Short mmCIF file of C-alpha atoms and ligand atoms in Angstrom, two decimals:
data_model
loop_
_atom_site.label_atom_id
_atom_site.label_comp_id
_atom_site.label_asym_id
_atom_site.label_seq_id
_atom_site.Cartn_x
_atom_site.Cartn_y
_atom_site.Cartn_z
CA UNK F 1 305.66 102.01 79.95
CA UNK F 2 308.25 104.33 78.43
CA UNK F 3 311.80 103.21 77.80
CA UNK F 4 314.73 105.59 77.53
CA UNK F 5 318.46 105.31 76.81
CA UNK F 6 319.21 107.32 79.96
CA UNK F 7 316.94 108.41 82.79
CA UNK F 8 318.03 111.17 85.20
CA UNK F 9 315.74 110.93 88.20
CA UNK F 10 314.72 113.33 90.97
CA UNK F 11 316.89 116.29 90.03
CA UNK F 12 316.11 119.91 90.88
CA UNK F 13 316.02 122.08 87.74
CA UNK F 14 317.36 125.68 87.88
CA UNK F 15 313.81 127.06 88.31
CA UNK F 16 313.28 124.86 91.38
CA UNK F 17 311.07 122.25 89.68
CA UNK F 18 311.82 118.66 90.67
CA UNK F 19 311.61 116.41 87.62
CA UNK F 20 312.92 113.29 85.91
CA UNK F 21 314.50 113.63 82.48
CA UNK F 22 314.26 110.85 79.89
CA UNK F 23 316.82 110.76 77.07
CA UNK F 24 316.51 108.87 73.79
CA UNK F 25 318.66 109.03 70.63
CA UNK F 26 320.64 112.04 71.86
CA UNK F 27 317.57 114.18 72.55
CA UNK F 28 315.49 114.99 75.63
CA UNK F 29 312.42 112.79 75.13
CA UNK F 30 310.46 113.60 78.30
CA UNK F 31 310.59 115.80 81.41
CA UNK F 32 308.31 115.25 84.42
CA UNK F 33 307.29 112.38 86.67
CA UNK F 34 308.67 109.39 84.79
CA UNK F 35 308.34 106.87 87.65
CA UNK F 36 308.00 103.30 86.36
CA UNK F 37 309.94 104.01 83.15
CA UNK F 38 312.81 101.80 82.11
CA UNK F 39 316.21 102.94 80.92
CA UNK F 40 319.54 101.59 79.76
CA UNK F 41 321.18 103.69 82.46
CA UNK F 42 319.63 105.50 85.43
CA UNK F 43 321.33 108.48 87.10
CA UNK F 44 319.99 109.31 90.56
CA UNK F 45 320.06 113.11 90.92
CA UNK F 46 317.75 113.31 93.94
CA UNK F 47 318.52 116.47 95.91
CA UNK F 48 321.02 117.65 93.30
CA UNK F 49 320.87 120.46 90.77
CA UNK F 50 320.35 119.41 87.14
CA UNK F 51 321.24 122.28 84.81
CA UNK F 52 321.82 122.79 81.11
CA UNK F 53 325.55 122.70 80.33
CA UNK F 54 327.83 125.67 80.89
CA UNK F 55 328.73 127.82 77.88
CA UNK F 56 331.87 129.96 77.60
CA UNK F 57 331.37 132.76 75.05
CA UNK F 58 334.94 134.10 75.16
CA UNK F 59 338.11 132.03 75.23
CA UNK F 60 341.56 131.72 73.65
CA UNK F 61 342.02 128.02 72.97
CA UNK F 62 345.18 128.47 70.86
CA UNK F 63 347.04 129.90 73.87
CA UNK F 64 345.58 127.85 76.70
CA UNK F 65 347.78 125.71 78.98
CA UNK F 66 350.91 127.41 77.64
CA UNK F 67 351.71 129.22 80.91
CA UNK F 68 355.45 129.67 81.42
CA UNK F 69 356.42 129.18 77.74
CA UNK F 70 358.54 130.82 76.52
CA UNK F 71 358.58 132.47 79.98
CA UNK F 72 356.28 133.90 82.63
CA UNK F 73 354.56 137.30 82.24
CA UNK F 74 356.59 139.22 84.85
CA UNK F 75 354.62 142.49 84.84
CA UNK F 76 351.22 140.80 84.65
CA UNK F 77 350.05 143.34 82.08
CA UNK F 78 347.98 142.87 78.91
CA UNK F 79 350.79 144.23 76.73
CA UNK F 80 353.50 141.92 78.08
CA UNK F 81 351.04 139.06 77.58
CA UNK F 82 350.53 140.07 73.93
CA UNK F 83 354.32 140.24 73.39
CA UNK F 84 354.85 136.81 74.98
CA UNK F 85 352.10 135.30 72.86
CA UNK F 86 353.70 136.90 69.79
CA UNK F 87 356.81 134.79 70.44
CA UNK F 88 354.92 131.63 71.36
CA UNK F 89 352.68 131.55 68.29
CA UNK F 90 355.76 131.57 66.05
CA UNK F 91 357.37 128.64 67.88
CA UNK F 92 354.42 126.40 68.74
CA UNK F 93 353.70 123.55 66.34
CA UNK F 94 350.20 122.57 65.22
CA UNK F 95 350.52 119.30 67.16
CA UNK F 96 351.47 121.11 70.39
CA UNK F 97 348.53 123.49 70.10
CA UNK F 98 346.14 120.62 69.36
CA UNK F 99 347.43 118.64 72.37
CA UNK F 100 347.05 121.62 74.74
CA UNK F 101 343.56 122.40 73.46
CA UNK F 102 342.38 118.80 73.73
CA UNK F 103 343.66 118.63 77.30
CA UNK F 104 341.73 121.81 78.10
CA UNK F 105 338.58 120.36 76.52
CA UNK F 106 338.94 117.33 78.85
CA UNK F 107 338.93 119.75 81.81
CA UNK F 108 335.94 121.58 80.34
CA UNK F 109 333.90 118.40 79.87
CA UNK F 110 334.61 117.29 83.44
CA UNK F 111 333.18 120.64 84.61
CA UNK F 112 330.06 120.46 82.44
CA UNK F 113 331.36 123.15 80.02
CA UNK F 114 330.14 121.83 76.67
CA UNK F 115 330.14 124.86 74.34
CA UNK F 116 333.01 127.33 73.88
CA UNK F 117 333.51 130.29 71.56
CA UNK F 118 337.25 130.64 71.04
CA UNK F 119 339.09 133.47 69.35
CA UNK F 120 341.89 132.21 67.09
CA UNK F 121 344.82 134.49 66.34
CA UNK F 122 344.98 135.08 62.59
CA UNK F 123 348.12 137.27 62.73
CA UNK F 124 350.90 134.80 61.81
CA UNK F 125 351.18 134.19 58.05
CA UNK F 126 351.54 130.42 58.62
CA UNK F 127 348.07 130.35 60.26
CA UNK F 128 349.11 127.27 62.29
CA UNK F 129 346.77 128.57 64.98
CA UNK F 130 343.81 128.25 62.61
CA UNK F 131 344.91 124.85 61.27
CA UNK F 132 345.25 123.56 64.84
CA UNK F 133 341.93 124.90 66.12
CA UNK F 134 339.98 123.59 63.10
CA UNK F 135 341.49 120.17 63.84
CA UNK F 136 340.45 120.45 67.50
CA UNK F 137 336.94 121.57 66.50
CA UNK F 138 336.52 118.43 64.40
CA UNK F 139 337.96 116.13 67.11
CA UNK F 140 335.74 117.40 69.95
CA UNK F 141 332.59 117.74 67.82
CA UNK F 142 330.92 114.58 69.21
CA UNK F 143 330.94 116.03 72.75
CA UNK F 144 331.79 119.76 72.73
CA UNK F 145 330.63 122.62 70.47
CA UNK F 146 333.67 124.73 69.63
CA UNK F 147 332.86 127.95 67.75
CA UNK F 148 335.86 129.77 66.25
CA UNK F 149 336.37 133.53 65.79
CA UNK F 150 338.96 134.92 63.35
CA UNK F 151 340.85 137.26 65.67
CA UNK F 152 343.48 139.66 64.26
CA UNK F 153 345.42 140.00 67.54
CA UNK F 154 347.99 142.46 66.11
CA UNK F 155 345.35 144.52 64.30
CA UNK F 156 343.27 144.08 61.15
CA UNK F 157 344.83 147.22 59.64
CA UNK F 158 347.93 147.64 61.83
CA UNK F 159 349.45 144.26 60.98
CA UNK F 160 350.74 144.23 57.36
CA UNK F 161 348.87 141.00 56.52
CA UNK F 162 346.04 141.45 59.03
CA UNK F 163 343.21 141.80 56.50
CA UNK F 164 344.49 139.10 54.14
CA UNK F 165 345.03 136.52 56.91
CA UNK F 166 341.63 137.12 58.54
CA UNK F 167 339.94 136.49 55.20
CA UNK F 168 342.09 133.37 54.63
CA UNK F 169 340.96 132.07 58.04
CA UNK F 170 337.29 132.63 57.14
CA UNK F 171 337.88 130.80 53.85
CA UNK F 172 339.38 127.89 55.83
CA UNK F 173 336.14 127.56 57.79
CA UNK F 174 336.38 129.89 60.77
CA UNK F 175 332.83 131.03 61.37
CA UNK F 176 332.81 134.32 63.34
CA UNK F 177 334.47 137.67 62.46
CA UNK F 178 336.65 139.21 65.19
CA UNK F 179 338.56 142.45 65.59
CA UNK F 180 340.54 144.64 68.01
CA UNK F 181 339.81 148.30 67.15
CA UNK F 182 341.53 149.78 70.25
CA UNK F 183 344.81 148.17 69.10
CA UNK F 184 344.75 149.79 65.65
CA UNK F 185 347.06 152.81 65.24
CA UNK F 186 344.43 155.52 65.62
CA UNK F 187 340.82 155.93 66.69
CA UNK F 188 340.02 156.52 63.00
CA UNK F 189 341.70 153.26 62.01
CA UNK F 190 339.79 151.48 64.78
CA UNK F 191 336.50 152.75 63.34
CA UNK F 192 337.62 151.89 59.79
CA UNK F 193 338.46 148.34 60.88
CA UNK F 194 334.97 147.92 62.36
CA UNK F 195 333.32 149.20 59.19
CA UNK F 196 335.18 146.70 57.05
CA UNK F 197 334.84 143.77 59.49
CA UNK F 198 331.08 144.25 59.80
CA UNK F 199 330.80 144.47 55.99
CA UNK F 200 332.71 141.18 55.66
CA UNK F 201 330.32 139.58 58.17
CA UNK F 202 327.24 140.96 56.41
CA UNK F 203 328.49 139.75 52.99
CA UNK F 204 329.21 136.26 54.28
CA UNK F 205 326.25 135.95 56.68
CA UNK F 206 328.52 135.53 59.72
CA UNK F 207 328.34 136.54 63.38
CA UNK F 208 330.69 139.23 64.77
CA UNK F 209 332.55 139.24 68.10
CA UNK F 210 334.92 142.15 68.66
CA UNK F 211 337.53 142.60 71.40
CA UNK F 212 336.21 146.11 71.98
CA UNK F 213 337.69 148.89 74.12
CA UNK F 214 339.75 146.58 76.36
CA UNK F 215 341.45 149.59 77.89
CA UNK F 216 341.01 151.99 80.80
CA UNK F 217 340.96 154.96 78.41
CA UNK F 218 337.50 156.52 78.85
CA UNK F 219 337.78 158.00 75.34
CA UNK F 220 338.08 154.57 73.73
CA UNK F 221 334.57 154.59 72.23
CA UNK F 222 334.72 151.95 69.51
CA UNK F 223 331.56 150.35 70.89
CA UNK F 224 329.74 153.41 69.50
CA UNK F 225 331.08 152.71 66.00
CA UNK F 226 330.28 148.99 66.39
CA UNK F 227 326.67 149.84 67.30
CA UNK F 228 326.48 152.20 64.31
CA UNK F 229 327.82 149.64 61.80
CA UNK F 230 325.56 146.94 63.25
CA UNK F 231 322.38 148.92 62.65
CA UNK F 232 323.62 150.30 59.32
CA UNK F 233 324.19 146.79 57.94
CA UNK F 234 321.13 145.16 59.53
CA UNK F 235 323.27 142.89 61.75
CA UNK F 236 321.05 143.34 64.83
CA UNK F 237 321.26 140.37 67.21
CA UNK F 238 324.37 138.99 65.47
CA UNK F 239 327.11 141.16 67.00
CA UNK F 240 328.93 140.95 70.34
CA UNK F 241 331.23 143.41 72.09
CA UNK F 242 333.73 141.59 74.29
CA UNK F 243 335.34 143.24 77.34
CA UNK F 244 334.03 146.85 76.90
CA UNK F 245 336.19 147.80 79.89
CA UNK F 246 336.59 151.47 78.91
CA UNK F 247 332.89 151.87 79.71
CA UNK F 248 333.87 151.50 83.38
CA UNK F 249 335.76 154.81 83.15
CA UNK F 250 333.53 156.70 80.72
CA UNK F 251 331.69 159.92 81.47
CA UNK F 252 328.22 159.10 82.83
CA UNK F 253 326.43 161.51 80.50
CA UNK F 254 328.06 159.90 77.46
CA UNK F 255 327.09 156.42 78.72
CA UNK F 256 323.47 157.58 78.99
CA UNK F 257 323.56 158.16 75.23
CA UNK F 258 325.62 155.05 74.47
CA UNK F 259 323.54 152.35 76.17
CA UNK F 260 320.39 152.99 74.07
CA UNK F 261 322.55 152.74 70.91
CA UNK F 262 323.87 149.31 72.05
CA UNK F 263 320.32 148.21 72.89
CA UNK F 264 318.96 149.42 69.53
CA UNK F 265 321.67 147.43 67.70
CA UNK F 266 320.89 144.37 69.86
CA UNK F 267 324.60 143.96 70.58
CA UNK F 268 325.47 141.44 73.31
CA UNK F 269 328.19 142.20 75.83
CA UNK F 270 330.76 139.80 77.26
CA UNK F 271 332.72 140.98 80.28
CA UNK F 272 335.50 138.61 81.35
CA UNK F 273 335.68 139.26 85.10
CA UNK F 274 338.66 137.05 86.05
CA UNK F 275 340.82 138.75 83.45
CA UNK F 276 339.39 142.29 83.58
CA UNK F 277 339.88 142.50 87.34
CA UNK F 278 343.53 141.45 87.04
CA UNK F 279 344.57 143.31 83.85
CA UNK F 280 342.70 146.62 84.10
CA UNK F 281 343.60 149.54 86.35
CA UNK F 282 347.32 148.68 86.14
CA UNK F 283 348.26 152.30 85.45
CA UNK F 284 346.25 153.56 88.43
CA UNK F 285 347.60 154.38 91.86
CA UNK F 286 344.63 154.85 94.23
CA UNK F 287 341.72 154.80 93.84
CA UNK F 288 342.31 151.84 91.52
CA UNK F 289 339.58 151.18 88.95
CA UNK F 290 338.07 147.71 88.65
CA UNK F 291 337.91 147.77 84.86
CA UNK F 292 334.71 145.76 84.64
CA UNK F 293 332.11 147.09 82.20
CA UNK F 294 328.69 148.31 83.42
CA UNK F 295 326.90 144.98 83.73
CA UNK F 296 323.78 145.82 85.73
CA UNK F 297 323.26 149.08 83.85
CA UNK F 298 323.32 147.26 80.50
CA UNK F 299 320.97 144.55 81.77
CA UNK F 300 318.56 147.23 82.97
CA UNK F 301 318.48 148.52 79.36
CA UNK F 302 317.61 145.04 78.06
CA UNK F 303 321.12 144.40 76.66
CA UNK F 304 322.17 140.72 76.85
CA UNK F 305 325.29 140.23 78.97
CA UNK F 306 327.15 136.94 79.39
CA UNK F 307 330.17 136.17 81.55
CA UNK F 308 333.24 134.95 79.64
CA UNK F 309 336.37 133.16 80.82
CA UNK F 310 338.94 134.49 78.33
CA UNK F 311 342.07 132.73 79.63
CA UNK F 312 343.28 129.66 81.52
CA UNK F 313 347.00 129.13 82.20
CA UNK F 314 348.28 131.31 79.35
CA UNK F 315 350.44 134.44 78.85
CA UNK F 316 347.68 136.65 80.31
CA UNK F 317 346.39 134.62 83.23
CA UNK F 318 348.30 132.13 85.37
CA UNK F 319 345.27 130.55 87.03
CA UNK F 320 341.90 129.17 85.91
CA UNK F 321 340.37 125.72 85.57
CA UNK F 322 337.64 126.02 82.94
CA UNK F 323 334.96 126.29 85.61
CA UNK F 324 332.34 128.83 84.48
CA UNK F 325 331.13 128.97 88.10
CA UNK F 326 334.48 130.55 89.05
CA UNK F 327 333.89 133.12 86.31
CA UNK F 328 330.33 133.88 87.45
CA UNK F 329 331.45 133.97 91.10
CA UNK F 330 334.05 136.64 90.35
CA UNK F 331 331.59 138.56 88.17
CA UNK F 332 328.97 138.49 90.91
CA UNK F 333 331.44 140.07 93.34
CA UNK F 334 332.96 142.70 91.07
CA UNK F 335 329.58 143.78 89.63
CA UNK F 336 328.00 143.60 93.12
CA UNK F 337 325.19 141.35 91.88
CA UNK F 338 324.27 140.21 95.37
CA UNK F 339 320.45 140.14 95.52
CA UNK F 340 318.89 136.67 95.14
CA UNK F 341 317.60 137.64 91.66
CA UNK F 342 320.98 138.97 90.59
CA UNK F 343 322.84 135.92 91.89
CA UNK F 344 320.44 133.61 90.06
CA UNK F 345 320.97 135.74 86.94
CA UNK F 346 324.74 135.17 87.20
CA UNK F 347 324.01 131.44 86.80
CA UNK F 348 321.81 131.95 83.73
CA UNK F 349 324.50 134.24 82.28
CA UNK F 350 326.96 131.29 82.11
CA UNK F 351 324.29 128.92 80.78
CA UNK F 352 321.24 130.14 78.83
CA UNK F 353 322.31 133.72 78.06
CA UNK F 354 325.72 132.61 76.78
CA UNK F 355 323.99 129.95 74.66
CA UNK F 356 321.92 132.71 73.04
CA UNK F 357 325.05 134.80 72.37
CA UNK F 358 326.54 131.78 70.52
CA UNK F 359 323.24 131.15 68.66
CA UNK F 360 323.40 127.51 69.83
CA UNK F 361 320.74 125.24 68.36
CA UNK F 362 318.73 122.87 70.56
CA UNK F 363 320.19 124.13 73.83
CA UNK F 364 318.37 123.88 77.16
CA UNK F 365 316.31 121.55 79.29
CA UNK F 366 313.21 121.14 77.13
CA UNK F 367 311.70 118.21 75.26
CA UNK F 368 313.18 117.88 71.78
CA UNK F 369 316.40 119.69 72.65
CA UNK F 370 319.89 118.18 72.63
CA UNK F 371 320.31 115.88 75.63
CA UNK F 372 323.18 117.79 77.25
CA UNK F 373 323.10 118.51 80.97
CA UNK F 374 325.15 118.57 84.14
CA UNK F 375 324.33 117.22 87.62
CA UNK F 376 325.90 119.38 90.34
CA UNK F 377 326.41 118.61 94.03
CA UNK F 378 324.30 121.64 95.04
CA UNK F 379 320.66 122.33 95.84
CA UNK F 380 320.06 125.27 93.50
CA UNK F 381 321.90 127.70 91.17
CA UNK F 382 322.88 130.14 93.94
CA UNK F 383 324.30 127.31 96.02
CA UNK F 384 326.18 126.14 92.94
CA UNK F 385 327.78 129.60 92.71
CA UNK F 386 328.65 129.57 96.40
CA UNK F 387 330.13 126.06 96.47
CA UNK F 388 331.37 125.66 92.89
CA UNK F 389 330.83 121.98 93.64
CA UNK F 390 331.72 118.68 91.99
CA UNK F 391 329.98 117.85 88.73
CA UNK F 392 328.58 114.43 89.61
CA UNK F 393 327.55 113.59 86.06
CA UNK F 394 327.87 115.31 82.69
CA UNK F 395 325.79 114.20 79.70
CA UNK F 396 326.63 115.51 76.24
CA UNK F 397 324.41 114.88 73.21
CA UNK F 398 322.82 111.86 74.89
CA UNK F 399 326.02 110.24 76.21
CA UNK F 400 327.43 110.22 79.73
CA UNK F 401 330.84 111.85 79.20
CA UNK F 402 332.02 112.42 82.79
CA UNK F 403 331.22 111.16 86.27
CA UNK F 404 332.58 112.11 89.65
CA UNK F 405 331.82 110.45 92.99
CA UNK F 406 330.27 112.61 95.69
CA UNK F 407 333.06 113.47 98.05
CA UNK F 408 331.77 114.59 101.46
CA UNK F 409 334.40 115.50 104.04
CA UNK F 410 334.62 112.95 106.88
CA UNK F 411 334.82 114.61 110.26
CA UNK F 412 336.49 113.28 113.38
CA UNK F 413 334.98 115.64 115.99
CA UNK F 414 333.50 114.55 119.32
CA UNK F 415 329.71 114.99 119.39
CA UNK F 416 329.56 116.27 115.79
CA UNK F 417 328.27 114.59 112.59
CA UNK F 418 330.63 112.14 110.90
CA UNK F 419 330.52 113.92 107.55
CA UNK F 420 329.84 117.38 106.13
CA UNK F 421 328.77 118.66 102.69
CA UNK F 422 328.59 122.44 103.38
CA UNK F 423 325.10 122.73 101.84
CA UNK F 424 322.88 125.35 103.48
CA UNK F 425 319.19 126.11 103.05
CA UNK F 426 317.55 129.42 103.92
CA UNK F 427 315.12 128.61 106.80
CA UNK F 428 311.55 128.89 105.49
ZN1 ZN B 1 339.97 137.73 74.63
#
């Protein structure tokens, strides 16, 4: 008879399989019918969805939970947000940033979000942002994988110390190279920044994640240069283009040339639907563009696309909770991914596909992998998207890190059931 540290019984996996999961020494030791096994702790997941943890491939942890300081973004635009953040990053202490980030990580864990790629602003010469986020990375390591990107918010070339500070951040231990070519002074400078940033990544053996073409200008075509540099330097599969919103407005003929270049370079794409739908199209009257990149079209070309969160309660976005199901729910609507296959794909985009973008080791529900999973109060991935339900149990690296009691509504209606859960099955 097998004995496990933790046994999760009766759960429905994302592919519809019903299986028990046995966990030993932080790893998944067995998946299948484990009836009769013993365990230190048993979690009953009968009727509930058991999924690998959520992964956020695009976030700004140094700015999170700072909403309202030094004041609120009155216009709601990207540029006012950047100006506000420019003031905040000068004033905020390392301790304040660490405290805000740790609070956010508590929210994330409670929602089953156990891996986050965060851009860290490398613009200020004091680099307090980097010091703070490296401290957070170390503190949350036992339960949350925090991957850091050196992000020159004010420009790699445009900011006087942009290049020097990005390299200092990499020397301090930041592990991914970022950039913002559409914010450089000219298109030529944007392309030059990408050339140099990709060379830095190739020299150091690092991944690349660029804030790329986050604008409604259809002529912002830095993704083309990013694809070129990626294949020139042999960085295929190691480079990500975040946002890519200009693609929404590009000429269709040009896009028909562009998408094969992105596919050839094996560049992943990260649209951030909560933020793109609120920040883009602000200069439009009507019709008003949505500003979301071409998700389904890229997927049809075999390009990996993951949904990112970008912001929670910061100078750019006043809302947000850390729930990747909110992100996927918005993405599903804006990209019109409404077929059953497309909806299910939206769930894998915030789990498995994002894990691949981050190059996470040992991720996923398979024997031998890291024992990290989430039990959701839903019957399947599409229902999870519809309900964005409570996370009944979250296990990270073999330890139960969060639990929440099932919380059905109690009804007081004559002749009706006494409680309701809002689950709904398609009649077979
Ligand atoms: Zn961002």
